[in-house]
Amino acid sequence: MTTRTPARGLPVFLAAALRQPHLVGAVAPSSRDLGRQLATVVPRQGSPVVVELGPGTGAVSEVIDRRLPPGGRHLAVEINPRMAEHLRRRHPAMSVLCGDAAELGTLLAGADAARVDAVVSGLPWSLFGEDLQRRVLAQVCAALGPRGGFSTFAYRHAARLAGAQRFRALLDACFDEVIVTRTVWRNLPPALVYVCRRPIERGAGA
């Protein structure tokens, strides 16, 4: 079985990974198969507001855009300025906010999007300490509407590590429902997707 990864944007991804490995946390852009699993929280109807955290070179952004209905809005929060500029060129219909996901509420307020319908994350949670994991998840829960959905992933080989187990427990504290998908083998490395719904207000601060 071969693993498909997008070639476009790969030089930008590799440059960012070499310069800031603590912020990228991946060996290759996400595959389309992983993107499709992550995008299941994106509503297909109405005028939803969807936020993507850590879009990198936009591999998952393309999948989100294909699923998003014509009246939808796609915002992307990217901390790396070079990647943010790359995204603006490649995805002119997507609003790119260059900043830290831990300041999501402030970034969304500046974009006139205080409440959103879905959050799709490509952040490297396993590289974050517990405090940062809690802060970002608290921001996500505060931004999501009561029926909002959140999706993110973990690499299969690292799912049993202490940091990954801690993050999994935080998801259970933050959301009423957390579903773990089957392994997405067509990704490098293979990954599991967490599909979370109905944020609990006390969530990450509990």
mmCIF file of C-alpha atoms in Angstrom:
data_model
loop_
_atom_site.group_PDB
_atom_site.id
_atom_site.type_symbol
_atom_site.label_atom_id
_atom_site.label_comp_id
_atom_site.label_asym_id
_atom_site.label_seq_id
_atom_site.Cartn_x
_atom_site.Cartn_y
_atom_site.Cartn_z
ATOM 1 C CA MET A 1 0.000 0.000 0.000
ATOM 2 C CA THR A 2 1.427 3.370 -0.989
ATOM 3 C CA THR A 3 1.113 6.566 0.993
ATOM 4 C CA ARG A 4 -0.051 9.615 -0.902
ATOM 5 C CA THR A 5 1.130 13.047 0.215
ATOM 6 C CA PRO A 6 0.638 16.335 -1.619
ATOM 7 C CA ALA A 7 3.746 17.458 -3.493
ATOM 8 C CA ARG A 8 2.634 21.077 -3.845
ATOM 9 C CA GLY A 9 3.935 23.206 -1.015
ATOM 10 C CA LEU A 10 6.432 20.547 0.042
ATOM 11 C CA PRO A 11 9.474 22.882 -0.138
ATOM 12 C CA VAL A 12 7.695 25.357 2.153
ATOM 13 C CA PHE A 13 6.792 22.542 4.557
ATOM 14 C CA LEU A 14 10.344 21.181 4.663
ATOM 15 C CA ALA A 15 11.826 24.628 5.243
ATOM 16 C CA ALA A 16 9.455 25.243 8.172
ATOM 17 C CA ALA A 17 10.121 21.790 9.627
ATOM 18 C CA LEU A 18 13.869 22.387 9.565
ATOM 19 C CA ARG A 19 13.658 25.881 11.043
ATOM 20 C CA GLN A 20 10.960 25.232 13.662
ATOM 21 C CA PRO A 21 10.616 21.477 14.281
ATOM 22 C CA HIS A 22 8.990 22.171 17.660
ATOM 23 C CA LEU A 23 6.090 23.875 15.858
ATOM 24 C CA VAL A 24 5.651 21.582 12.852
ATOM 25 C CA GLY A 25 5.825 18.149 14.485
ATOM 26 C CA ALA A 26 5.363 16.145 11.254
ATOM 27 C CA VAL A 27 7.563 14.470 8.671
ATOM 28 C CA ALA A 28 5.280 15.194 5.690
ATOM 29 C CA PRO A 29 2.089 17.136 4.876
ATOM 30 C CA SER A 30 -1.160 15.356 5.758
ATOM 31 C CA SER A 31 -2.586 13.026 3.115
ATOM 32 C CA ARG A 32 -5.956 13.518 1.406
ATOM 33 C CA ASP A 33 -7.294 10.444 3.215
ATOM 34 C CA LEU A 34 -6.449 12.011 6.572
ATOM 35 C CA GLY A 35 -7.918 15.310 5.382
ATOM 36 C CA ARG A 36 -11.220 13.647 4.511
ATOM 37 C CA GLN A 37 -11.484 12.151 8.000
ATOM 38 C CA LEU A 38 -10.692 15.483 9.637
ATOM 39 C CA ALA A 39 -13.214 17.333 7.477
ATOM 40 C CA THR A 40 -16.189 15.238 8.611
ATOM 41 C CA VAL A 41 -17.007 17.913 11.220
ATOM 42 C CA VAL A 42 -17.459 20.559 8.503
ATOM 43 C CA PRO A 43 -21.186 21.199 7.835
ATOM 44 C CA ARG A 44 -22.299 20.679 4.245
ATOM 45 C CA GLN A 45 -25.267 23.053 4.394
ATOM 46 C CA GLY A 46 -26.041 26.616 5.447
ATOM 47 C CA SER A 47 -23.405 29.266 6.048
ATOM 48 C CA PRO A 48 -20.998 27.638 8.515
ATOM 49 C CA VAL A 49 -17.849 29.258 9.845
ATOM 50 C CA VAL A 50 -14.981 26.760 9.930
ATOM 51 C CA VAL A 51 -11.615 27.354 11.589
ATOM 52 C CA GLU A 52 -8.502 25.386 10.729
ATOM 53 C CA LEU A 53 -5.664 25.391 13.255
ATOM 54 C CA GLY A 54 -2.133 24.781 12.010
ATOM 55 C CA PRO A 55 -2.976 24.344 8.303
ATOM 56 C CA GLY A 56 0.683 24.248 7.293
ATOM 57 C CA THR A 57 0.921 24.191 3.502
ATOM 58 C CA GLY A 58 -2.831 23.684 3.035
ATOM 59 C CA ALA A 59 -3.105 19.941 2.375
ATOM 60 C CA VAL A 60 -6.220 19.658 4.572
ATOM 61 C CA SER A 61 -7.434 23.125 3.556
ATOM 62 C CA GLU A 62 -8.172 21.839 0.059
ATOM 63 C CA VAL A 63 -10.378 19.065 1.442
ATOM 64 C CA ILE A 64 -12.243 21.496 3.704
ATOM 65 C CA ASP A 65 -12.866 23.871 0.802
ATOM 66 C CA ARG A 66 -14.357 21.075 -1.300
ATOM 67 C CA ARG A 67 -16.757 20.125 1.503
ATOM 68 C CA LEU A 68 -17.703 23.653 2.590
ATOM 69 C CA PRO A 69 -21.023 24.898 1.113
ATOM 70 C CA PRO A 70 -21.050 28.068 -1.055
ATOM 71 C CA GLY A 71 -22.173 30.253 1.855
ATOM 72 C CA GLY A 72 -19.487 28.971 4.220
ATOM 73 C CA ARG A 73 -16.461 30.761 5.589
ATOM 74 C CA HIS A 74 -13.018 29.214 6.063
ATOM 75 C CA LEU A 75 -10.555 30.791 8.498
ATOM 76 C CA ALA A 76 -7.053 29.434 9.031
ATOM 77 C CA VAL A 77 -4.786 30.163 12.011
ATOM 78 C CA GLU A 78 -1.108 29.652 11.155
ATOM 79 C CA ILE A 79 1.753 30.704 13.445
ATOM 80 C CA ASN A 80 4.492 30.462 10.806
ATOM 81 C CA PRO A 81 4.601 33.676 8.702
ATOM 82 C CA ARG A 82 6.102 31.979 5.651
ATOM 83 C CA MET A 83 3.444 29.282 5.650
ATOM 84 C CA ALA A 84 0.751 31.929 6.203
ATOM 85 C CA GLU A 85 1.919 33.808 3.113
ATOM 86 C CA HIS A 86 2.018 30.575 1.113
ATOM 87 C CA LEU A 87 -1.581 29.855 2.149
ATOM 88 C CA ARG A 88 -2.746 33.333 1.121
ATOM 89 C CA ARG A 89 -1.315 32.758 -2.362
ATOM 90 C CA ARG A 90 -2.651 29.236 -2.751
ATOM 91 C CA HIS A 91 -6.063 29.750 -1.121
ATOM 92 C CA PRO A 92 -7.228 33.318 -1.825
ATOM 93 C CA ALA A 93 -10.800 32.502 -0.715
ATOM 94 C CA MET A 94 -9.567 31.424 2.731
ATOM 95 C CA SER A 95 -8.941 34.042 5.424
ATOM 96 C CA VAL A 96 -5.492 33.391 6.894
ATOM 97 C CA LEU A 97 -4.843 34.695 10.411
ATOM 98 C CA CYS A 98 -1.148 34.669 11.294
ATOM 99 C CA GLY A 99 -1.008 34.049 15.020
ATOM 100 C CA ASP A 100 -1.020 31.616 17.936
ATOM 101 C CA ALA A 101 -3.922 29.164 18.423
ATOM 102 C CA ALA A 102 -3.651 29.834 22.164
ATOM 103 C CA GLU A 103 -4.997 33.323 21.330
ATOM 104 C CA LEU A 104 -7.819 31.988 19.162
ATOM 105 C CA GLY A 105 -10.541 34.087 20.790
ATOM 106 C CA THR A 106 -8.676 37.325 20.107
ATOM 107 C CA LEU A 107 -7.874 36.316 16.531
ATOM 108 C CA LEU A 108 -11.493 35.406 15.804
ATOM 109 C CA ALA A 109 -12.799 38.621 17.348
ATOM 110 C CA GLY A 110 -10.531 40.570 15.018
ATOM 111 C CA ALA A 111 -11.971 38.602 12.083
ATOM 112 C CA ASP A 112 -15.574 39.220 13.227
ATOM 113 C CA ALA A 113 -16.120 35.520 13.927
ATOM 114 C CA ALA A 114 -16.722 35.193 17.650
ATOM 115 C CA ARG A 115 -18.594 31.876 17.334
ATOM 116 C CA VAL A 116 -17.784 29.097 14.845
ATOM 117 C CA ASP A 117 -19.394 25.842 13.709
ATOM 118 C CA ALA A 118 -16.344 23.612 13.350
ATOM 119 C CA VAL A 119 -12.651 23.555 14.207
ATOM 120 C CA VAL A 120 -10.225 21.293 12.346
ATOM 121 C CA SER A 121 -6.771 21.011 13.902
ATOM 122 C CA GLY A 122 -3.420 19.965 12.501
ATOM 123 C CA LEU A 123 -1.521 21.125 15.591
ATOM 124 C CA PRO A 124 1.292 18.919 16.978
ATOM 125 C CA TRP A 125 -0.355 18.239 20.342
ATOM 126 C CA SER A 126 2.275 15.732 21.427
ATOM 127 C CA LEU A 127 4.882 18.534 21.378
ATOM 128 C CA PHE A 128 2.801 20.742 23.678
ATOM 129 C CA GLY A 129 3.019 20.739 27.453
ATOM 130 C CA GLU A 130 -0.141 20.154 29.466
ATOM 131 C CA ASP A 131 -0.673 23.874 30.134
ATOM 132 C CA LEU A 132 -0.574 24.754 26.439
ATOM 133 C CA GLN A 133 -2.838 21.830 25.541
ATOM 134 C CA ARG A 134 -5.393 23.072 28.086
ATOM 135 C CA ARG A 135 -5.163 26.688 26.919
ATOM 136 C CA VAL A 136 -5.713 25.861 23.258
ATOM 137 C CA LEU A 137 -8.567 23.447 23.955
ATOM 138 C CA ALA A 138 -10.220 26.021 26.217
ATOM 139 C CA GLN A 139 -10.063 28.520 23.346
ATOM 140 C CA VAL A 140 -11.549 25.964 20.959
ATOM 141 C CA CYS A 141 -14.436 25.146 23.310
ATOM 142 C CA ALA A 142 -15.170 28.835 23.892
ATOM 143 C CA ALA A 143 -15.281 29.508 20.138
ATOM 144 C CA LEU A 144 -17.470 26.559 19.163
ATOM 145 C CA GLY A 145 -21.254 26.757 19.165
ATOM 146 C CA PRO A 146 -23.151 24.262 21.375
ATOM 147 C CA ARG A 147 -23.484 21.782 18.503
ATOM 148 C CA GLY A 148 -20.066 22.487 17.056
ATOM 149 C CA GLY A 149 -17.571 19.829 16.039
ATOM 150 C CA PHE A 150 -13.819 19.581 16.563
ATOM 151 C CA SER A 151 -11.425 17.194 14.856
ATOM 152 C CA THR A 152 -7.731 16.547 15.248
ATOM 153 C CA PHE A 153 -5.335 13.626 14.886
ATOM 154 C CA ALA A 154 -2.567 11.694 16.571
ATOM 155 C CA TYR A 155 0.057 9.490 14.979
ATOM 156 C CA ARG A 156 -0.688 5.836 15.624
ATOM 157 C CA HIS A 157 2.822 4.968 16.800
ATOM 158 C CA ALA A 158 2.694 7.698 19.471
ATOM 159 C CA ALA A 159 -0.871 7.203 20.711
ATOM 160 C CA ARG A 160 0.230 5.327 23.832
ATOM 161 C CA LEU A 161 2.839 7.852 24.932
ATOM 162 C CA ALA A 162 2.190 9.845 28.110
ATOM 163 C CA GLY A 163 1.612 13.151 26.303
ATOM 164 C CA ALA A 164 -0.850 11.575 23.880
ATOM 165 C CA GLN A 165 -2.734 9.827 26.698
ATOM 166 C CA ARG A 166 -2.938 13.107 28.614
ATOM 167 C CA PHE A 167 -4.330 14.872 25.560
ATOM 168 C CA ARG A 168 -6.902 12.110 25.040
ATOM 169 C CA ALA A 169 -8.092 12.577 28.638
ATOM 170 C CA LEU A 170 -8.382 16.331 28.076
ATOM 171 C CA LEU A 171 -10.591 15.713 25.048
ATOM 172 C CA ASP A 172 -12.934 13.628 27.203
ATOM 173 C CA ALA A 173 -13.092 16.504 29.704
ATOM 174 C CA CYS A 174 -13.801 19.056 26.978
ATOM 175 C CA PHE A 175 -16.414 17.300 24.849
ATOM 176 C CA ASP A 176 -19.584 15.311 25.413
ATOM 177 C CA GLU A 177 -18.616 12.878 22.651
ATOM 178 C CA VAL A 178 -15.185 11.778 21.421
ATOM 179 C CA ILE A 179 -14.968 9.222 18.601
ATOM 180 C CA VAL A 180 -11.674 7.674 17.527
ATOM 181 C CA THR A 181 -11.550 6.602 13.885
ATOM 182 C CA ARG A 182 -9.845 3.588 12.425
ATOM 183 C CA THR A 183 -6.207 4.050 11.506
ATOM 184 C CA VAL A 184 -5.627 6.136 8.390
ATOM 185 C CA TRP A 185 -2.889 4.028 6.841
ATOM 186 C CA ARG A 186 -2.515 6.253 3.772
ATOM 187 C CA ASN A 187 -0.680 8.909 5.720
ATOM 188 C CA LEU A 188 2.943 9.354 6.747
ATOM 189 C CA PRO A 189 3.036 8.284 9.546
ATOM 190 C CA PRO A 190 -0.335 6.445 9.889
ATOM 191 C CA ALA A 191 -2.718 8.412 12.081
ATOM 192 C CA LEU A 192 -5.888 8.241 14.184
ATOM 193 C CA VAL A 193 -8.509 10.985 14.038
ATOM 194 C CA TYR A 194 -10.442 12.256 17.055
ATOM 195 C CA VAL A 195 -13.917 13.525 16.132
ATOM 196 C CA CYS A 196 -15.335 15.529 19.048
ATOM 197 C CA ARG A 197 -18.788 17.063 19.389
ATOM 198 C CA ARG A 198 -20.767 19.227 21.804
ATOM 199 C CA PRO A 199 -18.147 21.137 23.798
ATOM 200 C CA ILE A 200 -18.509 21.217 27.552
ATOM 201 C CA GLU A 201 -18.072 24.787 28.764
ATOM 202 C CA ARG A 202 -16.004 23.875 31.814
ATOM 203 C CA GLY A 203 -13.877 21.521 29.581
ATOM 204 C CA ALA A 204 -10.175 22.320 29.564
ATOM 205 C CA GLY A 205 -10.289 24.481 32.640
ATOM 206 C CA ALA A 206 -11.670 21.691 34.822
#
